[in-house]
Coordinates of C-alpha atoms in Angstrom, one line a residue:
M1 CA 96.8 92.1 96.2
K2 CA 97.6 92.5 92.5
A3 CA 96.2 95.4 90.8
K4 CA 93.8 94.7 87.8
A5 CA 94.2 96.4 84.2
F6 CA 91.9 98.9 85.4
D7 CA 90.4 98.7 89.0
T8 CA 86.9 100.8 88.8
R9 CA 86.4 100.4 92.4
L10 CA 90.0 101.6 93.1
F11 CA 89.6 104.5 90.8
K12 CA 86.3 105.4 92.4
R13 CA 88.1 105.3 95.8
I14 CA 90.8 107.9 94.4
L15 CA 88.2 110.3 93.2
T16 CA 86.4 110.4 96.4
Y17 CA 89.7 112.7 97.6
T18 CA 88.7 115.1 95.0
K19 CA 85.5 116.2 96.9
P20 CA 87.1 118.9 99.0
Y21 CA 88.3 120.4 95.7
R22 CA 85.5 120.1 93.5
W23 CA 85.5 123.4 92.1
R24 CA 89.0 122.9 90.9
F25 CA 88.2 119.6 89.5
N26 CA 85.4 121.2 87.4
G27 CA 87.6 124.0 86.4
V28 CA 90.1 121.5 84.9
I29 CA 87.4 119.8 83.0
V30 CA 86.3 123.1 81.6
F31 CA 89.6 124.3 80.7
A32 CA 90.3 120.7 79.0
I33 CA 87.0 121.3 76.8
S34 CA 88.3 124.7 75.8
L35 CA 91.8 123.6 74.8
S36 CA 90.2 120.9 72.7
I37 CA 87.9 123.5 70.8
F38 CA 90.6 126.0 70.2
A39 CA 93.2 123.4 69.3
A40 CA 90.6 121.9 66.6
L41 CA 89.8 125.5 65.5
R42 CA 93.1 126.6 64.1
P43 CA 93.5 124.0 61.4
Y44 CA 89.9 125.0 60.3
L45 CA 90.8 128.6 60.1
L46 CA 93.8 127.6 58.2
K47 CA 91.5 125.9 55.6
Q48 CA 89.4 129.0 55.4
T49 CA 92.5 131.2 55.0
V50 CA 93.7 128.9 52.1
D51 CA 90.6 128.4 50.1
S52 CA 88.9 131.9 50.6
Y53 CA 91.7 134.4 50.9
I54 CA 95.1 133.1 49.7
Q55 CA 93.7 131.4 46.4
T56 CA 91.6 134.6 45.6
Q57 CA 94.5 136.8 46.8
D58 CA 92.5 138.8 49.2
K59 CA 95.1 140.4 51.4
Q60 CA 92.7 142.2 53.6
G61 CA 90.9 138.8 54.3
L62 CA 94.1 137.2 54.8
L63 CA 95.4 139.7 57.3
L64 CA 92.0 139.4 59.3
Y65 CA 92.3 135.6 59.3
V66 CA 95.8 135.7 60.5
V67 CA 94.8 138.0 63.5
L68 CA 92.2 135.7 64.3
M69 CA 94.3 132.6 64.2
G70 CA 96.7 134.5 66.6
M71 CA 93.8 135.2 69.0
V72 CA 92.5 131.6 68.9
L73 CA 96.2 130.5 69.6
L74 CA 96.5 132.9 72.6
A75 CA 93.2 131.6 73.9
E76 CA 94.7 128.0 73.4
V77 CA 97.8 128.9 75.4
F78 CA 95.8 130.3 78.0
S79 CA 93.6 127.3 78.5
Q80 CA 96.8 124.8 78.2
F81 CA 98.5 126.9 81.2
Y82 CA 95.4 126.7 83.6
F83 CA 94.8 123.3 82.5
V84 CA 98.1 122.0 83.6
Y85 CA 98.6 124.3 86.4
W86 CA 95.3 123.3 88.0
A87 CA 95.8 119.8 87.3
N88 CA 99.1 119.3 89.1
W89 CA 97.9 121.6 91.9
L90 CA 94.8 119.2 92.2
G91 CA 97.2 116.1 92.2
Q92 CA 99.4 117.7 95.0
D93 CA 96.4 118.4 97.1
I94 CA 95.1 115.0 96.8
V95 CA 98.5 113.4 97.7
K96 CA 99.0 115.7 100.6
D97 CA 95.5 114.6 102.1
I98 CA 96.3 110.8 101.4
R99 CA 100.1 111.1 102.7
T100 CA 98.7 112.7 106.0
K101 CA 95.8 109.9 106.4
L102 CA 98.4 107.3 105.7
F103 CA 101.1 108.7 108.2
K104 CA 98.6 109.2 110.9
H105 CA 97.4 105.7 110.3
I106 CA 100.9 104.2 110.4
L107 CA 101.5 106.2 113.8
S108 CA 98.4 104.1 115.3
F109 CA 99.8 100.7 114.5
R110 CA 100.9 98.4 117.3
M111 CA 104.5 97.4 117.6
K112 CA 103.6 94.0 116.1
Y113 CA 103.1 95.6 112.7
F114 CA 106.7 97.1 112.8
D115 CA 108.2 94.0 113.7
L116 CA 107.1 92.2 110.7
V117 CA 107.0 95.1 108.0
P118 CA 110.4 96.5 106.9
V119 CA 111.0 100.1 107.3
G120 CA 112.1 100.6 103.7
Q121 CA 108.8 99.4 102.5
L122 CA 106.9 102.0 104.7
V123 CA 109.2 104.6 103.2
T124 CA 108.5 103.8 99.8
R125 CA 104.8 103.9 100.2
S126 CA 104.7 107.1 102.1
V127 CA 107.2 108.9 99.7
S128 CA 107.7 107.4 96.0
D129 CA 104.2 105.6 95.9
I130 CA 102.3 108.6 97.1
E131 CA 103.9 110.8 94.3
A132 CA 103.0 108.3 91.8
I133 CA 99.3 108.9 92.8
A134 CA 99.9 112.4 91.9
R135 CA 100.8 111.6 88.4
I136 CA 97.3 110.3 88.0
F137 CA 95.9 113.7 87.9
S138 CA 98.9 115.7 86.5
Q139 CA 99.9 113.1 84.0
G140 CA 97.1 110.6 83.6
L141 CA 93.3 111.1 84.0
F142 CA 93.0 114.8 82.8
M143 CA 95.6 114.3 79.9
I144 CA 93.7 111.4 78.7
I145 CA 90.4 113.5 79.2
S146 CA 91.9 116.3 77.2
D147 CA 93.2 114.0 74.5
L148 CA 89.9 112.2 74.0
M149 CA 87.9 115.4 73.9
K150 CA 90.5 116.7 71.4
M151 CA 90.0 113.8 69.1
V152 CA 86.2 114.0 69.4
V153 CA 86.4 117.7 68.4
V154 CA 88.9 117.1 65.6
L155 CA 86.4 114.3 64.0
I156 CA 83.7 116.6 64.2
F157 CA 85.6 119.1 62.2
M158 CA 86.8 116.6 59.9
F159 CA 83.5 115.2 59.1
Y160 CA 82.2 118.7 58.6
M161 CA 84.8 119.7 56.3
N162 CA 85.2 116.5 54.1
W163 CA 83.4 113.2 55.2
K164 CA 85.1 111.2 52.4
L165 CA 88.6 111.9 53.5
T166 CA 87.9 111.5 57.0
W167 CA 86.8 107.9 56.4
I168 CA 90.3 107.0 55.1
V169 CA 91.5 108.4 58.7
I170 CA 88.7 106.2 60.4
V171 CA 89.8 103.1 58.7
A172 CA 93.3 103.5 60.1
M173 CA 92.2 104.2 63.5
P174 CA 91.1 100.7 64.7
V175 CA 94.5 99.2 64.0
L176 CA 96.3 101.8 66.1
V177 CA 93.7 101.4 68.9
F178 CA 94.2 97.5 68.8
I179 CA 98.1 97.9 69.1
T180 CA 97.5 100.4 71.8
R181 CA 95.4 98.1 73.8
I182 CA 98.1 95.5 73.6
F183 CA 100.8 97.9 74.7
Q184 CA 98.7 99.0 77.6
R185 CA 98.3 95.5 78.9
K186 CA 102.3 94.8 78.5
M187 CA 103.1 98.0 80.2
Q188 CA 100.7 97.3 83.1
V189 CA 102.4 93.9 83.9
A190 CA 105.8 95.7 83.5
F191 CA 105.3 98.6 85.6
E192 CA 103.9 96.5 88.5
E193 CA 107.2 94.6 88.3
V194 CA 108.9 97.9 88.5
R195 CA 107.2 99.2 91.7
T196 CA 108.1 95.7 93.4
Q197 CA 111.7 96.0 92.5
I198 CA 111.9 99.6 93.7
A199 CA 110.3 98.7 97.1
N200 CA 112.8 95.8 97.2
M201 CA 115.6 98.3 96.6
N202 CA 114.4 101.0 98.8
S203 CA 114.1 98.2 101.7
F204 CA 117.5 96.9 101.1
V205 CA 119.5 100.2 101.1
Q206 CA 117.6 101.7 104.0
E207 CA 118.5 98.6 106.2
R208 CA 122.2 98.5 105.1
V209 CA 122.7 102.3 105.6
T210 CA 121.2 102.0 109.0
G211 CA 123.1 99.2 109.8
M212 CA 126.2 100.2 108.2
K213 CA 128.4 99.8 111.4
I214 CA 127.5 96.0 111.6
V215 CA 128.1 95.7 107.9
Q216 CA 131.9 97.1 108.2
L217 CA 132.5 95.5 111.5
F218 CA 131.8 91.8 110.3
N219 CA 133.6 92.7 107.1
R220 CA 130.5 92.1 104.9
E221 CA 131.0 95.0 102.5
K222 CA 131.6 92.7 99.6
I223 CA 128.7 90.2 100.2
E224 CA 126.3 93.3 100.6
Y225 CA 127.7 94.8 97.5
E226 CA 126.9 91.5 95.5
K227 CA 123.5 91.3 97.1
F228 CA 123.0 95.0 95.8
K229 CA 124.1 94.1 92.3
E230 CA 121.6 91.4 92.2
I231 CA 118.8 93.5 93.3
N232 CA 119.8 96.5 91.2
H233 CA 120.0 94.1 88.0
K234 CA 116.6 93.0 88.7
H235 CA 115.4 96.6 88.9
K236 CA 117.2 97.3 85.8
T237 CA 115.7 94.4 83.9
A238 CA 112.1 95.3 85.1
W239 CA 112.6 98.9 83.5
I240 CA 114.1 97.2 80.3
K241 CA 110.9 95.6 79.5
T242 CA 109.2 99.0 79.7
I243 CA 111.8 100.5 77.4
L244 CA 111.4 97.6 75.0
Y245 CA 107.6 98.0 74.7
N246 CA 107.9 101.6 74.2
S247 CA 110.6 101.2 71.7
I248 CA 108.3 98.9 69.6
F249 CA 105.0 100.8 70.1
F250 CA 105.9 104.4 69.3
P251 CA 107.6 103.5 65.9
I252 CA 104.7 101.5 64.7
A253 CA 102.3 104.4 65.8
D254 CA 104.2 106.7 63.8
I255 CA 104.4 104.6 60.8
I256 CA 100.6 104.3 60.9
S257 CA 100.2 108.0 61.3
S258 CA 102.4 108.7 58.4
L259 CA 100.7 106.2 56.1
T260 CA 97.4 107.6 56.9
L261 CA 98.4 111.1 56.1
G262 CA 100.2 109.7 52.9
C263 CA 96.9 108.2 51.7
V264 CA 94.8 111.1 52.5
V265 CA 97.3 113.5 50.6
L266 CA 97.6 111.1 47.7
Y267 CA 93.9 110.5 47.3
G268 CA 92.9 114.2 47.9
G269 CA 95.7 115.4 45.5
M270 CA 95.0 113.1 42.9
R271 CA 91.2 114.3 42.9
I272 CA 92.2 117.9 42.8
L273 CA 94.6 117.2 39.9
N274 CA 91.8 115.5 37.9
G275 CA 89.6 118.6 38.5
D276 CA 87.2 117.2 41.0
Q277 CA 85.5 119.2 43.5
F278 CA 85.6 116.5 46.0
T279 CA 88.3 118.3 47.9
T280 CA 90.4 121.5 48.2
F281 CA 93.8 122.5 48.9
G282 CA 92.6 124.0 52.3
D283 CA 91.3 120.7 53.2
L284 CA 94.7 119.0 52.6
F285 CA 96.5 121.8 54.5
S286 CA 94.2 121.3 57.4
Y287 CA 94.2 117.7 57.3
T288 CA 98.0 117.4 57.7
M289 CA 97.4 119.2 61.0
F290 CA 94.2 117.2 61.9
I291 CA 95.6 113.8 61.4
S292 CA 98.6 114.9 63.7
M293 CA 96.3 116.2 66.4
L294 CA 94.1 112.9 66.1
F295 CA 96.7 110.2 65.9
N296 CA 99.3 111.9 68.5
P297 CA 96.7 111.9 71.4
L298 CA 95.8 108.3 70.4
R299 CA 99.5 107.3 70.6
Q300 CA 100.0 109.4 73.8
I301 CA 97.0 108.0 75.4
A302 CA 98.9 104.7 75.7
D303 CA 101.8 106.4 77.5
K304 CA 99.6 108.3 79.8
F305 CA 97.4 105.4 80.7
N306 CA 100.9 103.9 81.8
E307 CA 101.3 107.0 84.0
M308 CA 97.8 106.3 85.4
Q309 CA 98.5 102.6 85.8
L310 CA 101.6 103.4 87.7
G311 CA 99.5 105.6 89.9
M312 CA 97.0 102.9 90.4
I313 CA 99.5 100.3 91.5
A314 CA 100.9 102.9 93.7
A315 CA 97.4 103.8 95.1
N316 CA 96.6 100.1 95.6
R317 CA 99.6 99.6 97.8
V318 CA 99.0 102.7 99.9
F319 CA 95.4 101.8 100.4
D320 CA 96.6 98.2 101.4
I321 CA 98.3 99.8 104.4
I322 CA 95.5 102.4 105.2
D323 CA 93.1 99.3 105.1
T324 CA 95.2 97.5 107.5
Q325 CA 93.5 97.3 110.9
D326 CA 96.5 96.4 113.3
Q327 CA 95.8 99.0 116.0
I328 CA 95.7 98.4 119.6
Q329 CA 91.9 98.5 120.5
D330 CA 91.6 102.2 122.1
T331 CA 88.2 101.4 123.6
G332 CA 89.0 102.9 127.0
K333 CA 86.7 105.7 128.3
I334 CA 88.5 106.8 131.3
E335 CA 91.0 109.7 131.2
A336 CA 93.8 108.4 133.2
P337 CA 94.6 111.0 136.1
I338 CA 97.8 111.3 137.7
F339 CA 98.4 107.8 139.1
E340 CA 99.1 107.0 142.6
G341 CA 101.3 104.1 140.9
K342 CA 99.7 101.0 142.2
I343 CA 100.4 98.1 139.6
D344 CA 99.1 94.4 139.6
F345 CA 99.5 91.9 136.8
K346 CA 96.9 89.0 137.3
D347 CA 97.6 85.7 135.6
V348 CA 98.9 87.4 132.4
H349 CA 99.8 85.4 129.5
F350 CA 101.4 86.8 126.2
G351 CA 103.4 85.6 123.3
Y352 CA 104.7 87.7 120.2
I353 CA 103.6 84.6 118.3
P354 CA 100.4 82.8 119.5
E355 CA 101.9 79.5 119.8
E356 CA 105.1 80.7 121.8
E357 CA 104.3 82.4 125.1
V358 CA 106.8 84.6 126.5
I359 CA 105.0 85.6 129.5
K360 CA 103.5 82.3 131.1
G361 CA 100.7 83.4 133.8
I362 CA 102.6 85.9 136.0
D363 CA 101.2 87.6 139.1
L364 CA 102.9 90.8 140.1
S365 CA 102.3 93.5 142.6
V366 CA 103.8 96.7 142.7
E367 CA 102.8 99.3 145.6
A368 CA 102.3 103.1 144.8
G369 CA 105.7 104.9 145.2
Q370 CA 107.8 101.5 145.3
T371 CA 110.9 101.0 143.4
V372 CA 110.8 97.4 142.0
A373 CA 113.6 95.9 140.0
I374 CA 113.4 93.1 137.4
V375 CA 116.2 90.9 136.8
G376 CA 116.9 87.7 135.0
S377 CA 118.6 86.3 132.0
T378 CA 118.3 87.6 128.4
G379 CA 114.8 86.5 127.0
A380 CA 113.2 86.0 130.5
G381 CA 110.4 88.4 129.5
K382 CA 111.7 91.6 131.5
S383 CA 111.4 94.0 128.8
T384 CA 108.0 92.3 127.5
I385 CA 106.3 93.6 130.9
I386 CA 107.2 97.1 129.9
N387 CA 105.5 96.5 126.4
L388 CA 102.5 95.1 128.0
L389 CA 102.2 97.9 130.6
N390 CA 102.4 100.4 128.0
R391 CA 99.9 98.5 125.7
F392 CA 102.3 98.1 122.9
Y393 CA 101.0 94.7 122.5
E394 CA 97.6 93.1 123.5
I395 CA 97.9 90.2 126.2
N396 CA 96.6 86.9 125.3
S397 CA 94.7 86.5 128.7
G398 CA 94.7 87.8 132.3
T399 CA 94.3 91.6 133.3
I400 CA 96.8 94.4 134.2
F401 CA 95.6 96.9 136.6
I402 CA 96.8 100.4 137.6
D403 CA 95.3 101.9 140.6
N404 CA 92.9 99.0 140.8
E405 CA 91.6 99.8 137.1
N406 CA 91.9 97.6 134.1
I407 CA 94.4 99.4 131.9
E408 CA 92.2 98.7 129.0
N409 CA 89.5 101.0 130.6
Y410 CA 91.9 104.0 130.1
T411 CA 92.3 105.8 126.8
L412 CA 95.4 104.8 125.4
A413 CA 96.9 108.4 125.0
S414 CA 96.1 109.4 128.5
L415 CA 97.7 106.1 129.8
R416 CA 100.7 106.4 128.1
K417 CA 101.0 110.0 129.1
Q418 CA 101.4 108.7 132.8
I419 CA 104.3 106.3 132.0
A420 CA 107.8 107.3 130.9
V421 CA 110.2 104.9 129.7
V422 CA 114.1 105.2 129.5
L423 CA 115.3 102.6 127.1
Q424 CA 118.7 101.1 126.8
D425 CA 118.8 101.9 123.1
V426 CA 118.0 105.4 123.2
F427 CA 116.6 106.9 120.1
L428 CA 117.2 110.6 119.2
F429 CA 115.9 112.5 116.3
A430 CA 117.8 114.7 113.9
D431 CA 117.0 117.9 115.9
T432 CA 118.3 119.9 118.7
I433 CA 118.8 118.7 122.3
F434 CA 115.7 121.1 123.4
N435 CA 113.5 119.4 120.8
N436 CA 114.6 115.9 121.6
I437 CA 113.9 116.5 125.3
T438 CA 110.6 118.1 124.9
L439 CA 109.6 116.0 121.7
N440 CA 108.2 119.6 120.5
N441 CA 105.6 119.9 123.1
P442 CA 104.7 123.5 123.4
E443 CA 103.8 123.1 127.2
I444 CA 107.3 122.4 128.3
S445 CA 109.3 125.8 128.2
K446 CA 113.1 126.0 128.0
D447 CA 113.3 127.4 131.6
Q448 CA 111.6 124.2 132.8
V449 CA 113.9 122.1 130.8
I450 CA 116.9 123.8 132.2
R451 CA 115.6 123.6 135.7
A452 CA 115.0 119.8 135.4
A453 CA 118.5 119.4 133.9
K454 CA 120.2 121.1 136.9
E455 CA 118.2 118.9 139.2
I456 CA 119.2 115.6 137.9
G457 CA 122.8 117.0 137.3
V458 CA 122.8 117.0 133.5
H459 CA 122.9 120.9 132.6
D460 CA 126.7 121.2 132.8
F461 CA 127.3 118.4 130.4
I462 CA 124.8 119.9 127.8
M463 CA 126.4 123.4 128.4
T464 CA 129.8 122.0 127.0
L465 CA 128.1 121.3 123.7
P466 CA 128.2 124.0 120.9
G467 CA 125.0 125.6 120.8
D468 CA 124.2 123.9 124.4
Y469 CA 120.3 123.2 124.4
D470 CA 120.4 124.2 120.5
F471 CA 123.0 121.6 119.6
D472 CA 121.9 119.5 116.6
V473 CA 122.4 115.9 117.4
K474 CA 122.0 114.6 113.9
E475 CA 120.3 111.5 112.8
R476 CA 119.7 108.9 115.6
G477 CA 121.8 111.2 117.8
V478 CA 125.2 110.2 116.5
M479 CA 126.9 113.5 117.6
L480 CA 126.6 112.0 121.2
S481 CA 128.1 109.2 123.0
S482 CA 125.7 106.3 124.1
G483 CA 126.2 107.6 127.7
Q484 CA 125.1 111.2 126.6
R485 CA 122.2 110.0 124.8
Q486 CA 121.2 108.0 128.0
L487 CA 121.4 111.4 129.9
I488 CA 119.1 113.0 127.4
A489 CA 116.6 110.3 127.7
F490 CA 116.5 110.8 131.4
L491 CA 115.8 114.4 131.1
R492 CA 113.4 113.8 128.6
S493 CA 111.4 111.4 131.0
Y494 CA 111.8 113.8 134.0
V495 CA 110.4 116.8 132.1
S496 CA 107.3 114.7 131.2
N497 CA 106.4 114.3 134.9
P498 CA 105.0 110.8 134.6
S499 CA 103.2 108.9 137.5
I500 CA 105.2 105.8 136.6
L501 CA 108.9 105.6 135.5
I502 CA 110.5 102.6 133.9
L503 CA 114.3 102.2 133.5
D504 CA 115.0 99.4 130.9
E505 CA 118.5 98.5 131.4
A506 CA 119.2 102.2 131.3
T507 CA 122.6 102.2 132.6
S508 CA 124.1 99.4 130.6
S509 CA 126.9 99.7 128.4
V510 CA 128.1 103.4 129.5
D511 CA 131.3 104.7 131.1
T512 CA 131.8 105.0 134.8
Y513 CA 131.4 108.8 134.6
S514 CA 128.0 108.8 132.8
E515 CA 126.8 106.0 135.0
E516 CA 127.5 108.2 138.0
L517 CA 125.5 111.0 136.5
M518 CA 122.8 108.3 135.7
Q519 CA 122.7 107.1 139.2
R520 CA 122.2 110.5 140.6
A521 CA 119.5 111.2 137.9
T522 CA 117.9 107.9 138.9
E523 CA 117.8 109.0 142.5
T524 CA 116.1 112.2 141.6
I525 CA 113.4 111.2 139.2
T526 CA 112.3 108.1 141.1
Q527 CA 111.5 110.1 144.3
G528 CA 107.7 110.1 144.9
R529 CA 106.7 107.9 141.9
T530 CA 106.4 104.3 141.1
S531 CA 109.5 103.0 139.4
I532 CA 110.4 99.7 137.7
V533 CA 113.9 99.2 137.0
I534 CA 115.3 96.4 134.7
A535 CA 118.9 95.8 135.1
H536 CA 121.7 93.4 134.5
R537 CA 123.9 95.2 136.8
L538 CA 122.7 93.9 140.2
A539 CA 124.7 96.4 142.1
T540 CA 122.5 99.2 140.7
I541 CA 119.4 97.8 142.2
V542 CA 120.5 96.8 145.8
N543 CA 118.5 99.6 147.3
A544 CA 115.1 98.5 145.5
D545 CA 112.2 98.1 147.8
K546 CA 111.5 94.9 145.9
I547 CA 113.3 92.8 143.3
I548 CA 111.4 90.4 140.9
V549 CA 113.6 87.5 139.6
M550 CA 112.3 86.1 136.2
D551 CA 113.1 83.1 134.2
K552 CA 111.5 81.6 131.1
G553 CA 108.5 84.0 131.3
K554 CA 107.8 83.2 135.0
I555 CA 108.6 84.8 138.4
V556 CA 110.7 82.4 140.3
E557 CA 111.9 84.6 143.0
E558 CA 110.6 87.9 144.9
G559 CA 111.9 90.0 147.8
N560 CA 114.4 92.8 148.6
H561 CA 118.2 92.4 148.1
Q562 CA 118.9 91.1 151.6
E563 CA 116.0 88.4 151.6
L564 CA 117.0 86.9 148.2
L565 CA 120.6 86.8 149.4
T566 CA 119.6 84.5 152.1
K567 CA 118.2 81.8 149.8
V568 CA 120.6 79.0 149.5
D569 CA 121.3 78.2 146.0
G570 CA 118.6 80.8 144.8
Y571 CA 118.7 82.3 141.4
Y572 CA 119.4 85.8 142.4
K573 CA 121.9 84.6 145.0
N574 CA 124.0 82.7 142.2
L575 CA 123.5 85.6 139.8
Y576 CA 124.8 88.3 142.3
D577 CA 127.5 86.1 143.5
S578 CA 128.8 85.5 139.8
Q579 CA 128.7 89.1 139.1
F580 CA 130.6 90.0 142.5
M581 CA 133.2 87.4 141.6
V582 CA 133.7 88.7 138.0
A583 CA 134.0 92.4 139.3
N584 CA 136.6 91.3 141.6

């Protein structure tokens, strides 16, 4: 959705986040008012000093007014400090609340959302766009309020001192207001383009840095470099527009201000030289300050409006995500107990794209405590079954039961707590081994982790690492081999003590030593719980209680290893024979 020049509804929504900090919000307004009064009072005191004490050579009165102006200056500095400090403080508190709400909302999205939205875009929304919202308060809204108040107070003083000279200034102001308005409209469009290009660049860099291995393996450095140059050029072009508009506007604003001051000094000076009591030297002295105080805020309001507009555009993007309802419907009322582990799929249909079904009406039954293996070619729908069991995606039709209860009746958190998954592509956070195992769960102690590691044969490997359980694996676990990451994933699942365990091709693409450790770990963690094993290596699942063979989203064969081998020209037998022949 494209932001308007000024979206009142959006602005009101942003202001709702100030409610918890109402006293500070009001405090900023109070200091803005006092700042405008003290700022306008200084030129007025200068006029009094020139007219009443310098021209009359009253040294005592001059000293008194100099001290008085010093006190007013200190009060202005005091007000300025608290105004700026509280405005920025308020802005940071507000973006903290919005960022927390945004991240919590992102955590609730179903997997389909992350399939469609680039990671870089979400990073941009959560970081740079949020910081732009803070500038609404630190550099935009309150600065504009302060400047407007200062202008009003200055005009009051100017009319009080000399209303005829003031009309010269008033005549020039509409010209500057008109130019400012044109500038604002141009900058609004330019800044929206800037935000778009920043998001595009963040997405591009995020993906290329994450996939750097693929870029280098396929010798795509030059191609990606040329693409980046093109994106970078568009980013620069978008910023050049803002620079151009600033380069035109501010010199014009300075010229108008200088011409106005020149007219006031010329007209007032001529009247004084002619002996007219129309004005005084004090008026001219003070008006040189007043005009600057009146025109500079008017000129800077355009710049501050740009900051505010940037924040509004960013807020619009952030609220688009917050308003997105793409969550799995967590309407269940039952807290999932420790499952016995009976699983039933009844006529389940599902497709990642509505028109293309991946699971085509399967019926599957797993008894409590069984180890069931699922095999089939790539794209057969094996991993999709795991996604559906965990409710990462909503099924199109049919029903999935655990312990004879529709899984939709369980609360989402309690359901997933009872199911542990070891994936082929293990994700580790840039943290210690211990934290990657417990995922910062305070209920799991280090003694429990060590005991579990010894039980599944992983402890010795961890102790060989520098710092053992406190070893930092760095981003995505790059300090470990793929086999070592798999072992950590096994241990992570084991310490969570799930009722149902799922191994999704967890032993593929690892070395022989790691596979032996995983086989031992698998035997340990599958004992006494329902286990579903998805595997390409059929040798790893020959002892499964049941083997499910899938092809093109359907179950084509079912039975144990020996039963399936007896089927002449069976899918499983052909697959097993081909692997056996390759192995030999």
